[in-house]
Amino acid sequence: MSIAWDAIVIGGGMIGLAMAYHLARRQVRVLLLERGDLGQAASGANAGRAQSIEAHPGLNVVLVKQGHARLAALAEELDFDIELRPMGNLVLIEEERHWQEWSEQAGKLTAEGIDAQMLSPAQVQELEPLLAVNGCLGAAFGMEANVNPFKFCWAYARAACRHGAHLLPHTPATGFEIEGGRIQAVLAGAERHAAGTVVVAAGPWTARVTGWAGEPVPVGFHYAEAMITEPLPPVLNNHVGLAGFYEMIHSSRRTTTAGVLQTQRGNLLITEGVEQTDELHARSTDWGIAGMAAKSLRLLPWLRHVRLLRDWGVPSSVSPDEEPIIGWAGEVDNLFVAGRLHLNIATLPLISDLAAGMVLAETVEPSLDAYSPRRFSPRVVN
């Protein structure tokens, strides 16, 4: 059976669901195909942080600032409680070089209109009385926001359906039917779905899916692990993490750090174990639990008396230059890619709307041309 759709979105995570919503509210006939559950993998297995002080000066800062403004009104727009709440972010610093790096970052962000401060150990202790600050030079601090990632995804899913989008979980796309330089249809098992435009929002599977069109977009992945404790009384006011995380994950194939926040229900969510791997999998590991436990106990020694409920691991997408990949891709002329958003939750309410406008040839501001996947295409030498 062949069904004609104006746009087919492949991937039912945060980006795919938000794209389906913004396309459907523009009266586009949208089909979304998801290989598993909606909002699974990294979209549901994250801390729900809408970050700010990790923003890159330039376009990324603009997207973060405007994205936070959109996020503040998102529950009303989507008519669903996403459990949005303000939350500070403390980046604990133990080395002088990291203090210098974060001092420079704080100065740049403050100049761009994002408040970022450098705090002494005494100021950190005032904010977090139960935190061990021995050996700590201080911290970088900024306000951000936090959402329930499951409800964040579900809000977009419900809103997309209200506007007429058709969502098919547990329906993996299996290939493209290409003719005349265009994708004519997306194949999903025995089903053939005719497509006007195909939007690939498949996260770590993006290279595999775009490869069906002959030119895989270089979205890679790493394996990321987290764990959660039993509910506790209020013990933590901010998200607390260690400086040097991104440096560690790029210098080692396997590393762990500590990022801890308390959910609205009282659980402590602890991240993150990261491994560079060629295998897409979602298994828990002994090294991940042990490493995250050791790092978090340095910060919160009393955690040794707290029970862990579970841990999990998921593949998380990365790009060669660590920037988002948004735009038309490949040799076919109706293949659009949306993925690898830096500071995902903070920027997604804005970027997904802009990207939907790009699909429909609208003029969007700010421009996302710098994030085009075609920047990775081999240069033609005359």
Tab-separated table of C-alpha atoms in Angstrom:
chain	number	residue	atom	x	y	z
A	1	MET	CA	0.000	0.000	0.000
A	2	SER	CA	1.313	3.479	-0.864
A	3	ILE	CA	0.307	6.548	1.158
A	4	ALA	CA	1.260	10.060	0.016
A	5	TRP	CA	2.722	12.419	2.630
A	6	ASP	CA	4.049	15.954	2.231
A	7	ALA	CA	6.840	15.156	4.688
A	8	ILE	CA	8.082	11.984	6.356
A	9	VAL	CA	10.136	12.375	9.524
A	10	ILE	CA	12.435	9.478	10.388
A	11	GLY	CA	13.134	9.444	14.115
A	12	GLY	CA	10.817	9.895	17.086
A	13	GLY	CA	13.147	11.565	19.556
A	14	MET	CA	13.032	15.176	20.699
A	15	ILE	CA	14.108	16.635	17.360
A	16	GLY	CA	11.882	14.438	15.211
A	17	LEU	CA	8.799	15.016	17.362
A	18	ALA	CA	9.382	18.769	17.462
A	19	MET	CA	9.865	18.860	13.682
A	20	ALA	CA	6.660	16.862	13.185
A	21	TYR	CA	4.800	19.361	15.372
A	22	HIS	CA	6.111	22.469	13.630
A	23	LEU	CA	5.457	21.020	10.184
A	24	ALA	CA	1.962	19.826	11.068
A	25	ARG	CA	0.959	23.194	12.536
A	26	ARG	CA	1.864	24.661	9.131
A	27	GLN	CA	-0.750	22.328	7.564
A	28	VAL	CA	1.862	19.911	6.223
A	29	ARG	CA	0.726	16.277	6.007
A	30	VAL	CA	3.322	14.577	8.232
A	31	LEU	CA	4.161	10.955	8.886
A	32	LEU	CA	6.733	10.105	11.570
A	33	LEU	CA	8.436	6.712	11.650
A	34	GLU	CA	10.232	5.559	14.809
A	35	ARG	CA	12.054	2.240	15.169
A	36	GLY	CA	11.193	1.917	18.884
A	37	ASP	CA	9.255	3.908	21.453
A	38	LEU	CA	8.708	7.626	21.045
A	39	GLY	CA	11.242	9.583	23.073
A	40	GLN	CA	13.501	6.612	23.700
A	41	ALA	CA	17.313	6.474	23.697
A	42	ALA	CA	19.114	9.751	24.443
A	43	SER	CA	15.903	11.806	24.152
A	44	GLY	CA	14.383	10.130	27.197
A	45	ALA	CA	17.549	9.040	28.983
A	46	ASN	CA	19.036	12.446	29.741
A	47	ALA	CA	19.026	14.820	32.695
A	48	GLY	CA	16.550	17.255	31.142
A	49	ARG	CA	18.951	20.195	31.409
A	50	ALA	CA	18.328	23.321	29.351
A	51	GLN	CA	21.933	24.504	29.524
A	52	SER	CA	23.316	28.006	29.105
A	53	ILE	CA	26.865	28.572	30.390
A	54	GLU	CA	28.265	25.921	28.039
A	55	ALA	CA	27.074	28.039	25.078
A	56	HIS	CA	29.516	28.971	22.319
A	57	PRO	CA	29.853	32.719	21.671
A	58	GLY	CA	28.259	33.710	18.368
A	59	LEU	CA	25.284	31.979	16.743
A	60	ASN	CA	24.991	29.392	19.509
A	61	VAL	CA	24.543	32.099	22.164
A	62	VAL	CA	21.791	33.694	20.091
A	63	LEU	CA	20.015	30.340	19.769
A	64	VAL	CA	20.381	29.603	23.492
A	65	LYS	CA	19.002	32.990	24.558
A	66	GLN	CA	16.066	32.881	22.150
A	67	GLY	CA	15.555	29.175	22.867
A	68	HIS	CA	15.229	29.779	26.604
A	69	ALA	CA	12.618	32.444	25.914
A	70	ARG	CA	10.654	29.950	23.789
A	71	LEU	CA	11.101	27.238	26.415
A	72	ALA	CA	9.531	29.462	29.086
A	73	ALA	CA	6.267	29.533	27.099
A	74	LEU	CA	6.432	25.977	25.734
A	75	ALA	CA	4.074	24.299	28.215
A	76	GLU	CA	1.368	26.798	27.316
A	77	GLU	CA	2.065	26.465	23.585
A	78	LEU	CA	1.916	22.669	23.666
A	79	ASP	CA	-0.785	22.534	26.367
A	80	PHE	CA	1.183	20.046	28.472
A	81	ASP	CA	3.139	20.274	31.719
A	82	ILE	CA	6.807	19.568	30.942
A	83	GLU	CA	7.833	20.151	34.587
A	84	LEU	CA	9.908	23.181	33.683
A	85	ARG	CA	11.782	24.693	36.634
A	86	PRO	CA	14.726	27.056	37.052
A	87	MET	CA	17.956	25.395	38.182
A	88	GLY	CA	21.498	26.636	38.657
A	89	ASN	CA	24.527	24.884	37.222
A	90	LEU	CA	27.740	24.611	39.266
A	91	VAL	CA	30.859	23.540	37.364
A	92	LEU	CA	33.376	22.609	40.058
A	93	ILE	CA	36.959	23.474	39.187
A	94	GLU	CA	39.998	21.671	40.594
A	95	GLU	CA	42.773	22.775	38.216
A	96	GLU	CA	44.133	26.251	37.555
A	97	ARG	CA	43.943	25.853	33.773
A	98	HIS	CA	40.231	25.054	34.014
A	99	TRP	CA	39.744	28.117	36.225
A	100	GLN	CA	41.334	30.255	33.530
A	101	GLU	CA	39.263	28.656	30.769
A	102	TRP	CA	35.997	29.107	32.642
A	103	SER	CA	36.869	32.665	33.672
A	104	GLU	CA	37.310	33.513	30.001
A	105	GLN	CA	34.064	31.717	29.116
A	106	ALA	CA	32.163	33.561	31.849
A	107	GLY	CA	33.462	36.895	30.589
A	108	LYS	CA	32.466	36.148	27.000
A	109	LEU	CA	28.972	34.983	27.956
A	110	THR	CA	28.344	37.936	30.248
A	111	ALA	CA	29.265	40.240	27.363
A	112	GLU	CA	26.721	38.342	25.209
A	113	GLY	CA	23.949	38.750	27.805
A	114	ILE	CA	24.128	35.360	29.542
A	115	ASP	CA	24.907	35.741	33.234
A	116	ALA	CA	27.862	33.590	34.272
A	117	GLN	CA	29.864	33.984	37.471
A	118	MET	CA	32.997	32.587	39.066
A	119	LEU	CA	32.443	31.544	42.692
A	120	SER	CA	34.833	30.925	45.562
A	121	PRO	CA	34.693	27.664	47.567
A	122	ALA	CA	32.865	29.529	50.341
A	123	GLN	CA	30.234	30.755	47.878
A	124	VAL	CA	29.856	27.235	46.486
A	125	GLN	CA	29.398	25.870	50.002
A	126	GLU	CA	26.735	28.487	50.692
A	127	LEU	CA	24.781	27.335	47.648
A	128	GLU	CA	25.290	23.617	48.379
A	129	PRO	CA	25.856	22.947	52.124
A	130	LEU	CA	26.045	19.153	51.631
A	131	LEU	CA	28.693	19.348	48.906
A	132	ALA	CA	32.322	18.490	49.662
A	133	VAL	CA	34.474	21.336	48.328
A	134	ASN	CA	37.884	20.167	49.619
A	135	GLY	CA	40.515	20.716	46.927
A	136	CYS	CA	38.105	22.792	44.881
A	137	LEU	CA	39.299	26.177	43.560
A	138	GLY	CA	35.712	27.296	43.142
A	139	ALA	CA	33.113	26.975	40.425
A	140	ALA	CA	31.602	28.553	37.352
A	141	PHE	CA	27.918	29.236	37.939
A	142	GLY	CA	24.945	30.168	35.819
A	143	MET	CA	21.188	29.767	35.870
A	144	GLU	CA	19.558	27.357	33.466
A	145	ALA	CA	16.343	25.344	33.452
A	146	ASN	CA	15.297	21.739	33.802
A	147	VAL	CA	12.468	19.700	32.281
A	148	ASN	CA	11.189	16.154	32.517
A	149	PRO	CA	12.626	14.720	29.253
A	150	PHE	CA	9.850	12.140	28.890
A	151	LYS	CA	7.149	14.805	29.249
A	152	PHE	CA	9.116	17.124	26.952
A	153	CYS	CA	8.935	14.503	24.198
A	154	TRP	CA	5.338	13.577	24.957
A	155	ALA	CA	4.229	17.220	24.838
A	156	TYR	CA	5.520	17.551	21.283
A	157	ALA	CA	4.027	14.179	20.305
A	158	ARG	CA	0.555	15.099	21.567
A	159	ALA	CA	0.674	18.538	19.975
A	160	ALA	CA	1.836	17.086	16.643
A	161	CYS	CA	-1.094	14.657	16.647
A	162	ARG	CA	-3.552	17.441	17.455
A	163	HIS	CA	-2.381	19.210	14.309
A	164	GLY	CA	-2.844	16.082	12.199
A	165	ALA	CA	0.573	14.412	12.222
A	166	HIS	CA	0.543	10.619	12.076
A	167	LEU	CA	3.091	8.980	14.401
A	168	LEU	CA	4.112	5.351	13.949
A	169	PRO	CA	6.337	3.995	16.761
A	170	HIS	CA	7.866	0.513	16.396
A	171	THR	CA	7.958	1.070	12.646
A	172	PRO	CA	11.568	1.238	11.444
A	173	ALA	CA	12.298	2.772	8.085
A	174	THR	CA	14.246	0.276	5.986
A	175	GLY	CA	15.200	2.156	2.830
A	176	PHE	CA	14.449	4.765	0.193
A	177	GLU	CA	12.985	4.459	-3.263
A	178	ILE	CA	14.933	6.978	-5.358
A	179	GLU	CA	14.188	8.099	-8.902
A	180	GLY	CA	15.030	11.226	-10.859
A	181	GLY	CA	17.313	12.599	-8.146
A	182	ARG	CA	14.559	12.555	-5.527
A	183	ILE	CA	13.373	10.220	-2.802
A	184	GLN	CA	10.027	9.047	-4.090
A	185	ALA	CA	9.125	6.904	-1.102
A	186	VAL	CA	10.323	5.689	2.288
A	187	LEU	CA	10.132	1.945	2.797
A	188	ALA	CA	9.117	0.535	6.159
A	189	GLY	CA	9.038	-3.241	5.924
A	190	ALA	CA	6.317	-4.165	3.467
A	191	GLU	CA	4.907	-0.630	3.466
A	192	ARG	CA	5.765	2.033	0.899
A	193	HIS	CA	5.152	5.643	1.981
A	194	ALA	CA	5.322	8.212	-0.807
A	195	ALA	CA	7.212	11.303	0.345
A	196	GLY	CA	7.406	14.901	-0.788
A	197	THR	CA	10.251	15.621	1.638
A	198	VAL	CA	12.157	13.312	3.968
A	199	VAL	CA	13.439	14.698	7.282
A	200	VAL	CA	16.070	12.518	8.950
A	201	ALA	CA	16.136	13.094	12.708
A	202	ALA	CA	17.528	9.689	13.578
A	203	GLY	CA	20.232	10.686	16.048
A	204	PRO	CA	23.040	8.090	16.100
A	205	TRP	CA	21.412	6.278	13.166
A	206	THR	CA	21.602	9.363	10.902
A	207	ALA	CA	24.635	8.216	8.912
A	208	ARG	CA	23.016	4.840	8.281
A	209	VAL	CA	19.715	6.358	7.118
A	210	THR	CA	21.217	9.100	4.933
A	211	GLY	CA	23.506	6.454	3.460
A	212	TRP	CA	20.460	5.000	1.738
A	213	ALA	CA	20.550	8.134	-0.431
A	214	GLY	CA	24.178	7.551	-1.364
A	215	GLU	CA	25.917	10.113	0.841
A	216	PRO	CA	25.945	9.375	4.572
A	217	VAL	CA	26.008	12.494	6.737
A	218	PRO	CA	28.864	12.021	9.247
A	219	VAL	CA	26.900	11.876	12.474
A	220	GLY	CA	28.782	9.620	14.848
A	221	PHE	CA	27.976	8.545	18.362
A	222	HIS	CA	29.346	7.629	21.724
A	223	TYR	CA	27.873	5.455	24.429
A	224	ALA	CA	26.666	7.398	27.490
A	225	GLU	CA	25.601	5.969	30.834
A	226	ALA	CA	23.716	7.354	33.847
A	227	MET	CA	22.069	6.100	37.026
A	228	ILE	CA	19.379	7.173	39.470
A	229	THR	CA	18.895	6.805	43.224
A	230	GLU	CA	15.943	6.271	45.479
A	231	PRO	CA	13.905	9.411	46.302
A	232	LEU	CA	15.402	11.619	49.005
A	233	PRO	CA	14.376	14.753	50.906
A	234	PRO	CA	15.725	17.963	49.346
A	235	VAL	CA	19.537	17.652	49.440
A	236	LEU	CA	20.740	19.410	46.276
A	237	ASN	CA	19.703	22.809	44.924
A	238	ASN	CA	21.615	22.926	41.639
A	239	HIS	CA	23.087	20.697	39.003
A	240	VAL	CA	26.654	19.965	40.089
A	241	GLY	CA	29.340	18.766	37.697
A	242	LEU	CA	33.106	18.652	37.242
A	243	ALA	CA	35.130	20.840	34.875
A	244	GLY	CA	37.039	19.135	32.087
A	245	PHE	CA	34.287	16.721	31.030
A	246	TYR	CA	34.452	17.432	27.279
A	247	GLU	CA	38.225	17.323	27.384
A	248	MET	CA	38.088	13.906	29.064
A	249	ILE	CA	35.691	12.332	26.586
A	250	HIS	CA	37.832	13.456	23.640
A	251	SER	CA	41.098	12.235	25.130
A	252	SER	CA	40.020	8.761	26.205
A	253	ARG	CA	37.953	5.975	24.679
A	254	ARG	CA	36.355	5.330	28.061
A	255	THR	CA	35.904	7.785	30.917
A	256	THR	CA	33.552	8.706	33.730
A	257	THR	CA	32.716	11.944	35.462
A	258	ALA	CA	30.105	13.191	37.911
A	259	GLY	CA	27.107	15.314	37.126
A	260	VAL	CA	24.385	15.232	39.792
A	261	LEU	CA	20.969	16.854	40.052
A	262	GLN	CA	17.855	16.165	42.108
A	263	THR	CA	14.611	15.542	40.249
A	264	GLN	CA	11.258	16.964	41.289
A	265	ARG	CA	10.430	13.573	42.789
A	266	GLY	CA	13.568	13.597	44.931
A	267	ASN	CA	15.707	11.090	43.015
A	268	LEU	CA	19.329	11.966	42.384
A	269	LEU	CA	20.219	11.591	38.709
A	270	ILE	CA	23.931	10.872	38.283
A	271	THR	CA	25.818	11.112	35.006
A	272	GLU	CA	27.999	10.276	33.091
A	273	GLY	CA	30.026	7.355	31.821
A	274	VAL	CA	31.153	7.762	28.207
A	275	GLU	CA	32.754	5.294	25.818
A	276	GLN	CA	33.860	5.713	22.217
A	277	THR	CA	32.535	2.614	20.473
A	278	ASP	CA	31.648	1.354	17.023
A	279	GLU	CA	28.648	-0.559	18.355
A	280	LEU	CA	25.187	0.928	18.780
A	281	HIS	CA	23.933	-0.588	22.017
A	282	ALA	CA	22.002	0.277	25.186
A	283	ARG	CA	23.528	-1.963	27.832
A	284	SER	CA	24.568	-1.108	31.365
A	285	THR	CA	28.194	-1.685	32.329
A	286	ASP	CA	30.150	-2.436	35.487
A	287	TRP	CA	32.786	0.208	34.682
A	288	GLY	CA	30.109	2.855	34.224
A	289	ILE	CA	28.467	2.258	37.588
A	290	ALA	CA	31.788	2.008	39.423
A	291	GLY	CA	33.268	5.124	37.815
A	292	MET	CA	30.220	7.334	38.281
A	293	ALA	CA	29.853	6.149	41.874
A	294	ALA	CA	33.487	6.934	42.694
A	295	LYS	CA	33.341	10.419	41.159
A	296	SER	CA	30.008	11.333	42.757
A	297	LEU	CA	31.150	10.092	46.197
A	298	ARG	CA	34.006	12.593	46.031
A	299	LEU	CA	31.421	15.361	45.806
A	300	LEU	CA	28.731	13.884	48.051
A	301	PRO	CA	30.310	11.370	50.481
A	302	TRP	CA	26.979	10.654	52.152
A	303	LEU	CA	25.783	9.028	48.912
A	304	ARG	CA	27.354	5.763	50.090
A	305	HIS	CA	24.251	5.290	52.272
A	306	VAL	CA	21.810	5.865	49.383
A	307	ARG	CA	20.375	3.046	47.275
A	308	LEU	CA	20.658	3.006	43.517
A	309	LEU	CA	17.465	2.073	41.686
A	310	ARG	CA	18.881	1.469	38.212
A	311	ASP	CA	21.339	2.608	35.603
A	312	TRP	CA	21.183	2.707	31.836
A	313	GLY	CA	23.207	3.454	28.749
A	314	VAL	CA	22.298	4.847	25.338
A	315	PRO	CA	24.105	5.934	22.174
A	316	SER	CA	24.372	9.716	21.921
A	317	SER	CA	25.071	11.445	18.605
A	318	VAL	CA	28.124	13.592	17.850
A	319	SER	CA	29.266	15.552	14.795
A	320	PRO	CA	32.829	16.050	13.512
A	321	ASP	CA	32.909	19.712	14.599
A	322	GLU	CA	30.538	19.310	17.572
A	323	GLU	CA	28.032	21.692	15.976
A	324	PRO	CA	24.419	20.954	14.955
A	325	ILE	CA	23.651	19.485	11.548
A	326	ILE	CA	20.601	21.195	10.068
A	327	GLY	CA	19.703	21.469	6.398
A	328	TRP	CA	19.476	19.817	2.990
A	329	ALA	CA	21.865	16.951	2.395
A	330	GLY	CA	23.200	14.531	-0.156
A	331	GLU	CA	22.786	14.261	-3.901
A	332	VAL	CA	19.000	13.962	-3.769
A	333	ASP	CA	17.161	17.250	-3.531
A	334	ASN	CA	14.456	16.440	-0.958
A	335	LEU	CA	16.504	15.019	1.920
A	336	PHE	CA	16.696	17.218	5.032
A	337	VAL	CA	18.736	16.400	8.149
A	338	ALA	CA	18.045	17.674	11.657
A	339	GLY	CA	20.372	16.452	14.352
A	340	ARG	CA	23.160	16.776	16.855
A	341	LEU	CA	21.854	19.929	18.554
A	342	HIS	CA	24.397	21.406	20.963
A	343	LEU	CA	22.638	22.194	24.267
A	344	ASN	CA	19.618	20.339	22.924
A	345	ILE	CA	16.728	21.251	25.229
A	346	ALA	CA	17.710	24.910	25.422
A	347	THR	CA	17.849	25.391	21.655
A	348	LEU	CA	15.329	22.841	20.372
A	349	PRO	CA	12.108	24.923	20.741
A	350	LEU	CA	13.644	27.517	18.423
A	351	ILE	CA	15.776	25.397	16.077
A	352	SER	CA	12.977	22.912	15.323
A	353	ASP	CA	10.686	25.781	14.316
A	354	LEU	CA	13.388	27.362	12.141
A	355	ALA	CA	14.201	23.994	10.569
A	356	ALA	CA	10.531	23.380	9.716
A	357	GLY	CA	10.509	26.777	8.039
A	358	MET	CA	13.609	25.821	6.035
A	359	VAL	CA	11.876	22.660	4.805
A	360	LEU	CA	9.087	24.865	3.446
A	361	ALA	CA	11.518	27.398	1.906
A	362	GLU	CA	10.605	30.117	4.383
A	363	THR	CA	13.138	32.832	5.210
A	364	VAL	CA	14.240	32.141	8.756
A	365	GLU	CA	16.078	34.348	11.218
A	366	PRO	CA	18.597	33.687	12.578
A	367	SER	CA	19.927	31.770	9.603
A	368	LEU	CA	21.099	28.200	10.217
A	369	ASP	CA	23.171	28.011	7.028
A	370	ALA	CA	26.342	27.534	9.083
A	371	TYR	CA	24.951	24.185	10.247
A	372	SER	CA	24.306	22.769	6.764
A	373	PRO	CA	25.314	19.098	6.423
A	374	ARG	CA	26.805	19.972	3.048
A	375	ARG	CA	29.762	21.531	4.896
A	376	PHE	CA	31.055	17.969	5.263
A	377	SER	CA	30.794	17.112	1.535
A	378	PRO	CA	34.116	16.529	-0.250
A	379	ARG	CA	35.316	19.630	-2.066
A	380	VAL	CA	35.370	19.453	-5.839
A	381	VAL	CA	38.814	20.201	-7.189
A	382	ASN	CA	38.864	21.743	-10.686
